[in-house]
CSV table of C-alpha atoms (C1' of nucleotides) in Angstrom, one decimal:
chain,number,residue,atom,x,y,z
A,1,UNK,CA,-25.1,-6.4,-14.6
A,2,UNK,CA,-22.6,-6.3,-11.8
A,3,UNK,CA,-19.7,-6.3,-14.2
A,4,UNK,CA,-20.1,-2.9,-15.8
A,5,UNK,CA,-21.3,-1.7,-12.5
A,6,UNK,CA,-18.0,-2.3,-10.8
A,7,UNK,CA,-16.2,-0.8,-13.8
A,8,UNK,CA,-18.3,2.3,-13.6
A,9,UNK,CA,-17.7,2.6,-9.9
A,10,UNK,CA,-14.0,2.4,-10.3
A,11,UNK,CA,-14.0,5.1,-13.0
A,12,UNK,CA,-16.2,7.3,-10.8
A,13,UNK,CA,-13.9,6.8,-7.8
A,14,UNK,CA,-10.9,7.7,-10.0
A,15,UNK,CA,-12.6,10.9,-11.1
A,16,UNK,CA,-13.4,11.9,-7.6
A,17,UNK,CA,-9.8,11.3,-6.4
A,18,UNK,CA,-8.3,13.1,-9.4
A,19,UNK,CA,-10.4,16.2,-8.6
A,20,UNK,CA,-9.7,16.0,-4.9
A,21,UNK,CA,-6.0,15.2,-4.8
A,22,UNK,CA,-4.7,15.8,-8.3
A,23,UNK,CA,-3.8,13.2,-10.9
A,24,UNK,CA,-0.4,12.4,-9.6
A,25,UNK,CA,-1.6,11.7,-6.1
A,26,UNK,CA,-4.1,9.1,-7.3
A,27,UNK,CA,-3.2,5.6,-6.0
A,28,UNK,CA,-4.8,2.4,-7.4
A,29,UNK,CA,-5.3,1.1,-3.9
A,30,UNK,CA,-7.2,4.2,-2.9
A,31,UNK,CA,-9.4,4.1,-6.0
A,32,UNK,CA,-10.1,0.4,-5.2
A,33,UNK,CA,-11.1,1.2,-1.6
A,34,UNK,CA,-13.4,4.0,-2.7
A,35,UNK,CA,-15.0,1.9,-5.3
A,36,UNK,CA,-15.4,-1.0,-2.8
A,37,UNK,CA,-13.2,-3.3,-4.9
A,38,UNK,CA,-9.8,-4.9,-4.7
A,39,UNK,CA,-6.7,-3.5,-6.5
A,40,UNK,CA,-6.8,-6.7,-8.6
A,41,UNK,CA,-10.2,-5.8,-9.8
A,42,UNK,CA,-9.0,-2.4,-10.9
A,43,UNK,CA,-6.3,-4.1,-12.8
A,44,UNK,CA,-8.8,-6.5,-14.3
A,45,UNK,CA,-10.6,-3.6,-16.0
A,46,UNK,CA,-7.7,-1.3,-16.6
A,47,UNK,CA,-4.4,-3.0,-17.3
A,48,UNK,CA,-2.3,-0.1,-16.3
A,49,UNK,CA,-2.7,2.9,-14.0
A,50,UNK,CA,-2.1,5.1,-17.0
A,51,UNK,CA,-5.0,3.6,-18.9
A,52,UNK,CA,-7.3,4.0,-15.9
A,53,UNK,CA,-6.4,7.7,-15.5
A,54,UNK,CA,-6.7,8.5,-19.1
A,55,UNK,CA,-10.2,7.1,-19.3
A,56,UNK,CA,-11.1,8.7,-16.1
A,57,UNK,CA,-9.9,12.1,-17.3
A,58,UNK,CA,-11.8,12.0,-20.6
A,59,UNK,CA,-14.9,10.9,-18.6
A,60,UNK,CA,-14.4,13.8,-16.2
A,61,UNK,CA,-14.1,16.4,-18.9
A,62,UNK,CA,-17.1,15.2,-20.8
A,63,UNK,CA,-19.0,15.5,-17.5
A,64,UNK,CA,-17.6,19.0,-16.7
A,65,UNK,CA,-18.6,20.1,-20.2
A,66,UNK,CA,-22.1,18.6,-19.9
A,67,UNK,CA,-22.6,20.1,-16.5
A,68,UNK,CA,-21.6,23.6,-17.6
A,69,UNK,CA,-22.7,23.8,-21.2
A,70,UNK,CA,-25.4,21.2,-21.3
A,71,UNK,CA,-28.5,22.4,-19.6
A,72,UNK,CA,-31.0,24.9,-20.9
A,73,UNK,CA,-31.3,28.2,-19.1
A,74,UNK,CA,-34.1,28.6,-16.6
A,75,UNK,CA,-34.7,32.2,-17.6
A,76,UNK,CA,-37.0,33.2,-20.4
A,77,UNK,CA,-35.0,36.3,-21.2
A,78,UNK,CA,-31.6,36.3,-22.9
A,79,UNK,CA,-30.3,38.7,-20.2
A,80,UNK,CA,-31.3,36.2,-17.5
A,81,UNK,CA,-29.8,33.4,-19.4
A,82,UNK,CA,-26.5,35.3,-19.7
A,83,UNK,CA,-26.5,36.0,-16.0
A,84,UNK,CA,-26.9,32.3,-15.4
A,85,UNK,CA,-24.2,31.5,-17.8
A,86,UNK,CA,-21.7,33.8,-16.0
A,87,UNK,CA,-22.5,32.2,-12.7
A,88,UNK,CA,-22.2,28.7,-14.1
A,89,UNK,CA,-18.7,29.4,-15.3
A,90,UNK,CA,-17.3,30.9,-12.1
A,91,UNK,CA,-15.7,28.6,-9.6
A,92,UNK,CA,-18.7,28.5,-7.1
A,93,UNK,CA,-18.0,26.1,-4.2
A,94,UNK,CA,-19.0,22.5,-4.9
A,95,UNK,CA,-19.3,21.0,-8.3
A,96,UNK,CA,-18.2,24.0,-10.2
A,97,UNK,CA,-15.0,24.5,-8.2
A,98,UNK,CA,-14.3,20.8,-8.7
A,99,UNK,CA,-14.8,21.4,-12.4
A,100,UNK,CA,-12.4,24.3,-12.3
A,101,UNK,CA,-9.7,22.4,-10.6
A,102,UNK,CA,-9.9,19.7,-13.3
A,103,UNK,CA,-9.8,22.5,-15.9
A,104,UNK,CA,-6.7,24.0,-14.5
A,105,UNK,CA,-5.1,20.5,-14.2
A,106,UNK,CA,-5.9,20.1,-17.9
A,107,UNK,CA,-4.2,23.4,-18.8
A,108,UNK,CA,-1.1,22.3,-17.0
A,109,UNK,CA,-0.9,18.8,-18.4
A,110,UNK,CA,-1.8,20.0,-21.9
A,111,UNK,CA,1.4,22.0,-21.9
A,112,UNK,CA,3.5,18.9,-21.3
A,113,UNK,CA,1.4,16.3,-23.1
A,114,UNK,CA,0.6,17.4,-26.6
A,115,UNK,CA,-1.9,14.6,-26.9
A,116,UNK,CA,-4.1,16.3,-24.3
A,117,UNK,CA,-4.2,19.5,-26.1
A,118,UNK,CA,-7.1,18.6,-28.4
A,119,UNK,CA,-9.1,17.6,-25.3
A,120,UNK,CA,-8.6,21.1,-23.9
A,121,UNK,CA,-9.1,22.8,-27.2
A,122,UNK,CA,-12.4,20.9,-27.7
A,123,UNK,CA,-13.6,21.9,-24.3
A,124,UNK,CA,-12.8,25.6,-25.2
A,125,UNK,CA,-14.7,25.1,-28.4
A,126,UNK,CA,-17.8,23.9,-26.6
A,127,UNK,CA,-17.4,26.8,-24.1
A,128,UNK,CA,-17.2,29.3,-26.9
A,129,UNK,CA,-20.1,27.9,-28.9
A,130,UNK,CA,-22.3,27.9,-25.9
A,131,UNK,CA,-21.4,31.4,-24.8
A,132,UNK,CA,-21.9,32.7,-28.4
A,133,UNK,CA,-25.3,31.0,-28.6
A,134,UNK,CA,-26.5,32.7,-25.4
A,135,UNK,CA,-25.4,36.1,-26.7
A,136,UNK,CA,-26.7,35.6,-30.2
A,137,UNK,CA,-30.1,34.8,-28.7
A,138,UNK,CA,-30.2,38.1,-27.0
A,139,UNK,CA,-29.2,40.0,-30.1
A,140,UNK,CA,-31.9,38.2,-32.2
A,141,UNK,CA,-34.6,38.9,-29.6
A,142,UNK,CA,-33.6,42.5,-29.6
A,143,UNK,CA,-32.6,42.6,-25.9
A,144,UNK,CA,-29.0,43.4,-26.8
A,145,UNK,CA,-28.0,46.1,-29.2
A,146,UNK,CA,-27.8,45.0,-32.8
A,147,UNK,CA,-24.5,44.7,-34.5
A,148,UNK,CA,-22.7,43.0,-31.6
A,149,UNK,CA,-19.8,40.9,-32.7
A,150,UNK,CA,-20.9,37.8,-31.0
A,151,UNK,CA,-17.7,35.9,-31.3
A,152,UNK,CA,-15.6,38.8,-30.0
A,153,UNK,CA,-18.0,39.3,-27.1
A,154,UNK,CA,-17.9,35.7,-26.2
A,155,UNK,CA,-14.2,35.5,-26.4
A,156,UNK,CA,-13.6,38.5,-24.1
A,157,UNK,CA,-16.2,37.2,-21.6
A,158,UNK,CA,-14.5,33.8,-21.5
A,159,UNK,CA,-11.1,35.4,-21.0
A,160,UNK,CA,-12.4,37.6,-18.2
A,161,UNK,CA,-14.1,34.7,-16.5
A,162,UNK,CA,-11.0,32.6,-16.7
A,163,UNK,CA,-8.8,35.4,-15.5
A,164,UNK,CA,-10.9,36.5,-12.6
A,165,UNK,CA,-12.0,32.9,-11.8
A,166,UNK,CA,-8.4,31.8,-11.2
A,167,UNK,CA,-8.0,34.6,-8.6
A,168,UNK,CA,-11.2,33.4,-6.9
A,169,UNK,CA,-9.8,29.9,-6.9
A,170,UNK,CA,-6.7,30.9,-5.0
A,171,UNK,CA,-8.8,32.8,-2.6
A,172,UNK,CA,-7.2,36.1,-3.5
A,173,UNK,CA,-8.7,38.6,-0.9
A,174,UNK,CA,-8.9,41.2,-3.7
A,175,UNK,CA,-11.1,39.0,-5.8
A,176,UNK,CA,-14.1,37.1,-4.6
A,177,UNK,CA,-16.9,35.6,-6.6
A,178,UNK,CA,-19.3,38.6,-6.2
A,179,UNK,CA,-16.7,40.9,-7.5
A,180,UNK,CA,-15.7,38.7,-10.4
A,181,UNK,CA,-19.3,38.5,-11.4
A,182,UNK,CA,-19.9,42.2,-11.3
A,183,UNK,CA,-16.7,42.9,-13.2
A,184,UNK,CA,-17.5,40.5,-15.9
A,185,UNK,CA,-21.1,41.9,-16.0
A,186,UNK,CA,-19.8,45.4,-16.3
A,187,UNK,CA,-17.8,44.7,-19.4
A,188,UNK,CA,-20.5,42.7,-20.9
A,189,UNK,CA,-23.2,45.2,-20.2
A,190,UNK,CA,-21.3,47.9,-21.9
A,191,UNK,CA,-20.6,45.7,-24.9
A,192,UNK,CA,-24.2,44.6,-25.3
A,193,UNK,CA,-25.9,47.9,-24.5
A,194,UNK,CA,-27.8,46.8,-21.4
A,195,UNK,CA,-27.8,47.8,-17.8
A,196,UNK,CA,-25.3,46.2,-15.5
A,197,UNK,CA,-28.0,45.8,-12.9
A,198,UNK,CA,-29.9,43.4,-15.1
A,199,UNK,CA,-27.0,41.0,-14.9
A,200,UNK,CA,-26.1,41.0,-11.2
A,201,UNK,CA,-29.3,41.6,-9.2
A,202,UNK,CA,-30.0,38.0,-8.6
A,203,UNK,CA,-28.4,36.4,-5.5
A,204,UNK,CA,-25.6,34.1,-6.3
A,205,UNK,CA,-26.6,30.4,-6.3
A,206,UNK,CA,-24.4,28.5,-4.0
B,1,UNK,CA,32.9,28.9,-1.5
B,2,UNK,CA,32.1,25.5,-3.0
B,3,UNK,CA,29.6,24.7,-0.3
B,4,UNK,CA,27.0,27.3,-1.0
B,5,UNK,CA,27.8,26.8,-4.7
B,6,UNK,CA,26.6,23.2,-4.6
B,7,UNK,CA,23.5,24.2,-2.7
B,8,UNK,CA,22.6,26.8,-5.2
B,9,UNK,CA,23.2,24.4,-8.1
B,10,UNK,CA,20.9,21.9,-6.5
B,11,UNK,CA,18.2,24.5,-6.0
B,12,UNK,CA,18.5,25.7,-9.6
B,13,UNK,CA,18.4,22.2,-10.9
B,14,UNK,CA,15.2,21.5,-8.9
B,15,UNK,CA,13.6,24.7,-10.3
B,16,UNK,CA,14.4,23.6,-13.8
B,17,UNK,CA,13.0,20.2,-13.3
B,18,UNK,CA,9.9,21.5,-11.6
B,19,UNK,CA,9.2,23.7,-14.6
B,20,UNK,CA,10.0,21.0,-17.1
B,21,UNK,CA,8.2,18.0,-15.6
B,22,UNK,CA,6.0,19.3,-12.9
B,23,UNK,CA,6.5,19.1,-9.2
B,24,UNK,CA,5.3,15.6,-8.7
B,25,UNK,CA,7.6,14.2,-11.3
B,26,UNK,CA,10.7,15.6,-9.7
B,27,UNK,CA,13.1,12.9,-8.4
B,28,UNK,CA,15.9,13.6,-6.1
B,29,UNK,CA,18.2,11.4,-8.2
B,30,UNK,CA,17.5,13.5,-11.3
B,31,UNK,CA,18.0,16.8,-9.4
B,32,UNK,CA,21.3,15.4,-8.2
B,33,UNK,CA,22.5,14.4,-11.6
B,34,UNK,CA,21.6,17.7,-13.1
B,35,UNK,CA,23.4,19.6,-10.3
B,36,UNK,CA,26.4,17.3,-10.7
B,37,UNK,CA,26.1,16.0,-7.2
B,38,UNK,CA,25.2,12.8,-5.4
B,39,UNK,CA,21.8,12.2,-3.9
B,40,UNK,CA,23.4,12.2,-0.5
B,41,UNK,CA,24.6,15.7,-1.1
B,42,UNK,CA,21.1,16.8,-1.9
B,43,UNK,CA,20.0,15.2,1.4
B,44,UNK,CA,22.8,16.9,3.2
B,45,UNK,CA,21.4,20.3,2.3
B,46,UNK,CA,17.7,19.4,2.3
B,47,UNK,CA,16.7,16.8,4.8
B,48,UNK,CA,13.6,15.9,2.9
B,49,UNK,CA,12.3,16.1,-0.6
B,50,UNK,CA,9.4,18.2,0.6
B,51,UNK,CA,11.8,20.7,2.0
B,52,UNK,CA,13.8,20.9,-1.2
B,53,UNK,CA,10.8,21.4,-3.3
B,54,UNK,CA,9.3,24.0,-1.1
B,55,UNK,CA,12.4,26.1,-1.1
B,56,UNK,CA,12.8,25.6,-4.8
B,57,UNK,CA,9.3,26.7,-5.4
B,58,UNK,CA,9.6,29.9,-3.4
B,59,UNK,CA,12.9,30.6,-5.2
B,60,UNK,CA,11.2,30.0,-8.6
B,61,UNK,CA,8.4,32.4,-7.9
B,62,UNK,CA,10.7,35.1,-6.7
B,63,UNK,CA,12.6,34.7,-9.9
B,64,UNK,CA,9.5,34.7,-12.1
B,65,UNK,CA,8.4,37.8,-10.3
B,66,UNK,CA,11.7,39.5,-10.7
B,67,UNK,CA,12.0,38.6,-14.4
B,68,UNK,CA,8.5,39.9,-15.2
B,69,UNK,CA,8.0,42.8,-12.9
B,70,UNK,CA,11.6,43.8,-12.1
B,71,UNK,CA,13.2,45.4,-15.0
B,72,UNK,CA,12.6,49.0,-16.2
B,73,UNK,CA,11.0,49.5,-19.5
B,74,UNK,CA,13.3,50.2,-22.5
B,75,UNK,CA,10.8,52.6,-24.0
B,76,UNK,CA,10.8,56.3,-23.1
B,77,UNK,CA,7.0,56.6,-23.7
B,78,UNK,CA,4.4,55.2,-21.4
B,79,UNK,CA,2.6,53.6,-24.4
B,80,UNK,CA,5.8,51.8,-25.4
B,81,UNK,CA,6.3,50.6,-21.8
B,82,UNK,CA,2.7,49.3,-21.7
B,83,UNK,CA,3.3,47.4,-25.0
B,84,UNK,CA,6.4,45.9,-23.5
B,85,UNK,CA,4.5,45.0,-20.3
B,86,UNK,CA,1.8,43.1,-22.3
B,87,UNK,CA,4.5,41.2,-24.1
B,88,UNK,CA,6.3,40.3,-21.0
B,89,UNK,CA,3.2,38.8,-19.4
B,90,UNK,CA,2.2,36.6,-22.3
B,91,UNK,CA,3.6,33.1,-22.5
B,92,UNK,CA,6.2,33.7,-25.2
B,93,UNK,CA,8.4,30.6,-25.8
B,94,UNK,CA,11.3,30.3,-23.5
B,95,UNK,CA,11.7,31.8,-20.1
B,96,UNK,CA,8.2,33.3,-20.2
B,97,UNK,CA,6.5,30.1,-21.0
B,98,UNK,CA,8.4,28.4,-18.2
B,99,UNK,CA,7.3,31.1,-15.9
B,100,UNK,CA,3.7,30.6,-17.0
B,101,UNK,CA,3.9,26.9,-16.4
B,102,UNK,CA,5.1,27.5,-12.9
B,103,UNK,CA,2.3,30.0,-12.4
B,104,UNK,CA,-0.3,27.6,-13.5
B,105,UNK,CA,1.2,24.9,-11.2
B,106,UNK,CA,0.9,27.4,-8.4
B,107,UNK,CA,-2.7,28.1,-9.1
B,108,UNK,CA,-3.4,24.4,-9.0
B,109,UNK,CA,-1.5,23.7,-5.8
B,110,UNK,CA,-2.8,26.7,-4.0
B,111,UNK,CA,-6.3,25.3,-4.3
B,112,UNK,CA,-5.3,22.2,-2.4
B,113,UNK,CA,-2.6,23.7,-0.1
B,114,UNK,CA,-3.9,26.8,1.7
B,115,UNK,CA,-0.3,27.5,2.9
B,116,UNK,CA,0.6,28.2,-0.8
B,117,UNK,CA,-2.2,30.7,-1.3
B,118,UNK,CA,-0.3,33.7,0.2
B,119,UNK,CA,2.5,33.0,-2.2
B,120,UNK,CA,0.1,33.2,-5.1
B,121,UNK,CA,-1.7,36.2,-3.8
B,122,UNK,CA,1.6,38.0,-3.2
B,123,UNK,CA,2.6,37.3,-6.8
B,124,UNK,CA,-0.7,38.8,-8.0
B,125,UNK,CA,-0.1,41.8,-5.8
B,126,UNK,CA,3.3,42.5,-7.4
B,127,UNK,CA,1.7,41.9,-10.8
B,128,UNK,CA,-1.0,44.4,-10.0
B,129,UNK,CA,1.3,47.0,-8.6
B,130,UNK,CA,3.5,46.9,-11.5
B,131,UNK,CA,0.8,47.0,-14.1
B,132,UNK,CA,-0.8,49.9,-12.3
B,133,UNK,CA,2.4,51.8,-12.1
B,134,UNK,CA,2.9,51.5,-15.9
B,135,UNK,CA,-0.6,52.8,-16.5
B,136,UNK,CA,-0.3,55.6,-14.0
B,137,UNK,CA,2.8,56.8,-15.6
B,138,UNK,CA,1.0,57.3,-18.9
B,139,UNK,CA,-1.9,59.1,-17.2
B,140,UNK,CA,0.5,61.4,-15.4
B,141,UNK,CA,2.5,62.1,-18.5
B,142,UNK,CA,-0.7,63.0,-20.4
B,143,UNK,CA,-0.3,60.2,-22.9
B,144,UNK,CA,-3.5,58.4,-21.7
B,145,UNK,CA,-6.7,60.2,-21.1
B,146,UNK,CA,-7.1,61.6,-17.7
B,147,UNK,CA,-9.5,60.1,-15.2
B,148,UNK,CA,-8.6,56.5,-16.0
B,149,UNK,CA,-9.3,54.2,-13.1
B,150,UNK,CA,-5.8,52.8,-12.9
B,151,UNK,CA,-6.7,49.9,-10.6
B,152,UNK,CA,-9.7,48.8,-12.7
B,153,UNK,CA,-7.7,49.1,-16.0
B,154,UNK,CA,-4.9,47.0,-14.5
B,155,UNK,CA,-7.2,44.4,-13.1
B,156,UNK,CA,-9.0,43.9,-16.4
B,157,UNK,CA,-5.8,43.8,-18.4
B,158,UNK,CA,-4.4,41.1,-16.1
B,159,UNK,CA,-7.6,39.1,-16.4
B,160,UNK,CA,-7.5,39.3,-20.1
B,161,UNK,CA,-3.8,38.4,-20.2
B,162,UNK,CA,-4.4,35.4,-18.0
B,163,UNK,CA,-7.5,34.3,-19.9
B,164,UNK,CA,-6.0,34.6,-23.3
B,165,UNK,CA,-2.6,33.4,-22.1
B,166,UNK,CA,-3.9,30.1,-21.0
B,167,UNK,CA,-5.3,29.5,-24.4
B,168,UNK,CA,-2.0,30.2,-26.0
B,169,UNK,CA,-0.4,27.9,-23.6
B,170,UNK,CA,-2.5,24.9,-24.6
B,171,UNK,CA,-1.9,25.8,-28.3
B,172,UNK,CA,-5.5,26.6,-29.1
B,173,UNK,CA,-5.5,27.1,-32.8
B,174,UNK,CA,-8.1,29.9,-32.3
B,175,UNK,CA,-5.7,31.8,-30.0
B,176,UNK,CA,-2.1,32.5,-30.8
B,177,UNK,CA,0.2,35.0,-29.2
B,178,UNK,CA,-0.3,37.7,-31.8
B,179,UNK,CA,-4.0,37.5,-31.4
B,180,UNK,CA,-3.9,37.6,-27.7
B,181,UNK,CA,-1.7,40.6,-27.8
B,182,UNK,CA,-3.9,42.5,-30.2
B,183,UNK,CA,-7.1,41.6,-28.2
B,184,UNK,CA,-5.6,42.8,-25.0
B,185,UNK,CA,-4.3,45.9,-26.8
B,186,UNK,CA,-7.7,46.7,-28.2
B,187,UNK,CA,-9.4,46.7,-24.8
B,188,UNK,CA,-6.7,48.7,-23.3
B,189,UNK,CA,-6.5,51.2,-26.1
B,190,UNK,CA,-10.2,51.9,-25.7
B,191,UNK,CA,-9.9,52.3,-22.0
B,192,UNK,CA,-6.9,54.6,-22.1
B,193,UNK,CA,-8.0,56.6,-25.1
B,194,UNK,CA,-5.1,55.8,-27.3
B,195,UNK,CA,-4.8,54.2,-30.8
B,196,UNK,CA,-4.5,50.4,-30.8
B,197,UNK,CA,-1.8,50.6,-33.4
B,198,UNK,CA,0.5,52.3,-30.9
B,199,UNK,CA,0.4,49.2,-28.8
B,200,UNK,CA,0.9,46.5,-31.4
B,201,UNK,CA,3.1,47.8,-34.2
B,202,UNK,CA,6.3,46.5,-32.8
B,203,UNK,CA,7.3,43.0,-33.8
B,204,UNK,CA,7.0,40.5,-31.0
B,205,UNK,CA,10.2,39.7,-29.2
B,206,UNK,CA,10.8,36.0,-29.2
C,1,DC,C1',-25.9,-31.5,-13.2
C,2,DG,C1',-21.5,-30.0,-14.8
C,3,DC,C1',-18.9,-27.2,-17.7
C,4,DC,C1',-17.4,-22.8,-19.3
C,5,DT,C1',-17.0,-17.9,-19.0
C,6,DT,C1',-16.8,-13.8,-16.5
C,7,DC,C1',-15.9,-11.6,-12.4
C,8,DT,C1',-13.3,-11.3,-8.1
C,9,DT,C1',-9.9,-12.1,-4.6
C,10,DG,C1',-5.5,-12.5,-1.6
C,11,DA,C1',-0.9,-13.3,-1.7
C,12,DC,C1',3.2,-12.5,-4.1
C,13,DT,C1',7.0,-10.1,-7.0
C,14,DT,C1',9.3,-6.2,-8.7
C,15,DT,C1',10.7,-1.8,-9.1
C,16,DG,C1',11.6,2.9,-8.2
C,17,DT,C1',12.7,6.1,-4.8
C,18,DA,C1',13.3,8.6,-0.3
C,19,DG,C1',16.1,8.6,3.2
C,20,DT,C1',20.2,6.6,6.4
C,21,DC,C1',24.8,5.5,7.7
C,22,DA,C1',29.6,5.2,8.2
C,23,DA,C1',33.5,6.4,6.1
C,24,DG,C1',36.5,9.5,3.2
C,25,DT,C1',38.5,14.0,1.6
C,26,DG,C1',40.1,18.4,1.8
C,27,DC,C1',40.7,22.7,4.2
C,28,DC,C1',41.5,25.8,8.0
C,29,DA,C1',43.0,27.1,12.7
C,30,DC,C1',46.1,26.5,16.1
D,1,DG,C1',51.6,18.4,11.9
D,2,DT,C1',47.2,17.4,13.8
D,3,DG,C1',42.7,17.9,15.3
D,4,DG,C1',38.4,19.3,14.0
D,5,DC,C1',34.9,20.8,10.9
D,6,DA,C1',32.3,21.3,6.7
D,7,DC,C1',31.5,18.9,2.6
D,8,DT,C1',31.0,14.7,-0.2
D,9,DT,C1',30.5,10.0,-1.3
D,10,DG,C1',28.9,5.0,-2.3
D,11,DA,C1',26.5,1.4,-0.4
D,12,DC,C1',22.6,0.2,2.1
D,13,DT,C1',17.8,0.0,4.1
D,14,DA,C1',12.9,0.7,4.1
D,15,DC,C1',8.9,1.3,2.0
D,16,DA,C1',5.2,2.3,-1.0
D,17,DA,C1',3.0,1.2,-5.0
D,18,DA,C1',2.3,-1.0,-9.7
D,19,DG,C1',1.5,-5.0,-11.6
D,20,DT,C1',1.3,-10.6,-11.8
D,21,DC,C1',-0.6,-15.0,-10.8
D,22,DA,C1',-3.2,-18.8,-9.7
D,23,DA,C1',-7.1,-20.0,-7.6
D,24,DG,C1',-11.9,-19.2,-5.9
D,25,DA,C1',-17.1,-17.6,-6.5
D,26,DA,C1',-21.1,-16.7,-9.4
D,27,DG,C1',-23.9,-17.2,-12.9
D,28,DG,C1',-25.6,-18.7,-17.5
D,29,DC,C1',-26.2,-22.7,-20.8
D,30,DG,C1',-25.6,-27.3,-22.9
DNA sequence: CGCCTTCTTGACTTTGTAGTCAAGTGCCAC
DNA sequence: GTGGCACTTGACTACAAAGTCAAGAAGGCG
């Protein structure tokens, strides 16, 4: 029905604007315009701006999580799946950069709003589970050396991705996406006992 | 004289509020109150809010940089200096957490405001130089194994610190400061050919 | 048909805040 | 002293944006 349709449009518009301009810069009037609705309609569905933004944020993070950690790998090999995983987590232009920006925004707000921390922590939990499962698959299939501490490997990989990813995000000339990828791959290859080339040969999907 | 004094007070107040509440939440009236001045006085020194915030930000980042990368290590040994360096870069409660929050705020804004990117990049440059110099000192003194790729070691260390640090910042129950420290130390110890214990024995300064 | 509910609107009110203005105060130079 | 200059103030204006309200479509159901 048209009802829920308008509501969904408003929420979607709010998410777009949050990612584009930052939460604080989101104006109800702009959300309304983008959702082809009046400001009153926005207020009909969400009594306050705060309420709208809160729901939009949660919606955004679910979406970011699903995008990144949801889909199955295309590769048949665990090594290929791992290479895909790394690429999916770096701030490639487009949807992934958008996801990254929301992610950073969440870090920042979680510091100041304790009620947001569980959202961030949950997202890290999904991230970690997913990364561990990719690595575990390779250990079980025998592609990676046996005895790998899956949890530790995943944790380090995530930290490296986050650390290098941020530098890509700010367009640090000393750190572009290719470099971030190969640096993460190097550490991981050493840890898993595979050749670094097997992780970085593919062209980067943009 | 009293003139520059008031101006400095205003700038300092603005920095405090930026760190505490985020840039967008900073109100001129609040800055004025905190600096024991009138809003008109704020406008006397800074014609627009934008101008005030811009100057306050630059001031903040210089300060964060100086605090973190400025002072000489207390330890005589390179290993001790490195341990200190790691601790200084993690978001310990107090001044360092404040610095971290500003840092994250900068990441976020640099994405959207290209003119801020050089500020962020410069800060990373200082960070990198400083970290490299600590490591290089240890290589030269013979404490660390020879042939260490100083730049690579510094780069990885920074990425790990940033990656783990963020998780400490959001109070992820799976990542506290002690753990972040020991994980960074483990990687670094392996890379530099020293014992991990030599990097983590000291109690954490809080 | 005609009523009732849900969705939708435009016009209005209120509030918080950036920025202006004209006047006042103290201090230094001459 | 007095004229001028840098600093400081309170009162005011202008404006943007959140939120209210009463009334108007649209659509199902007796």
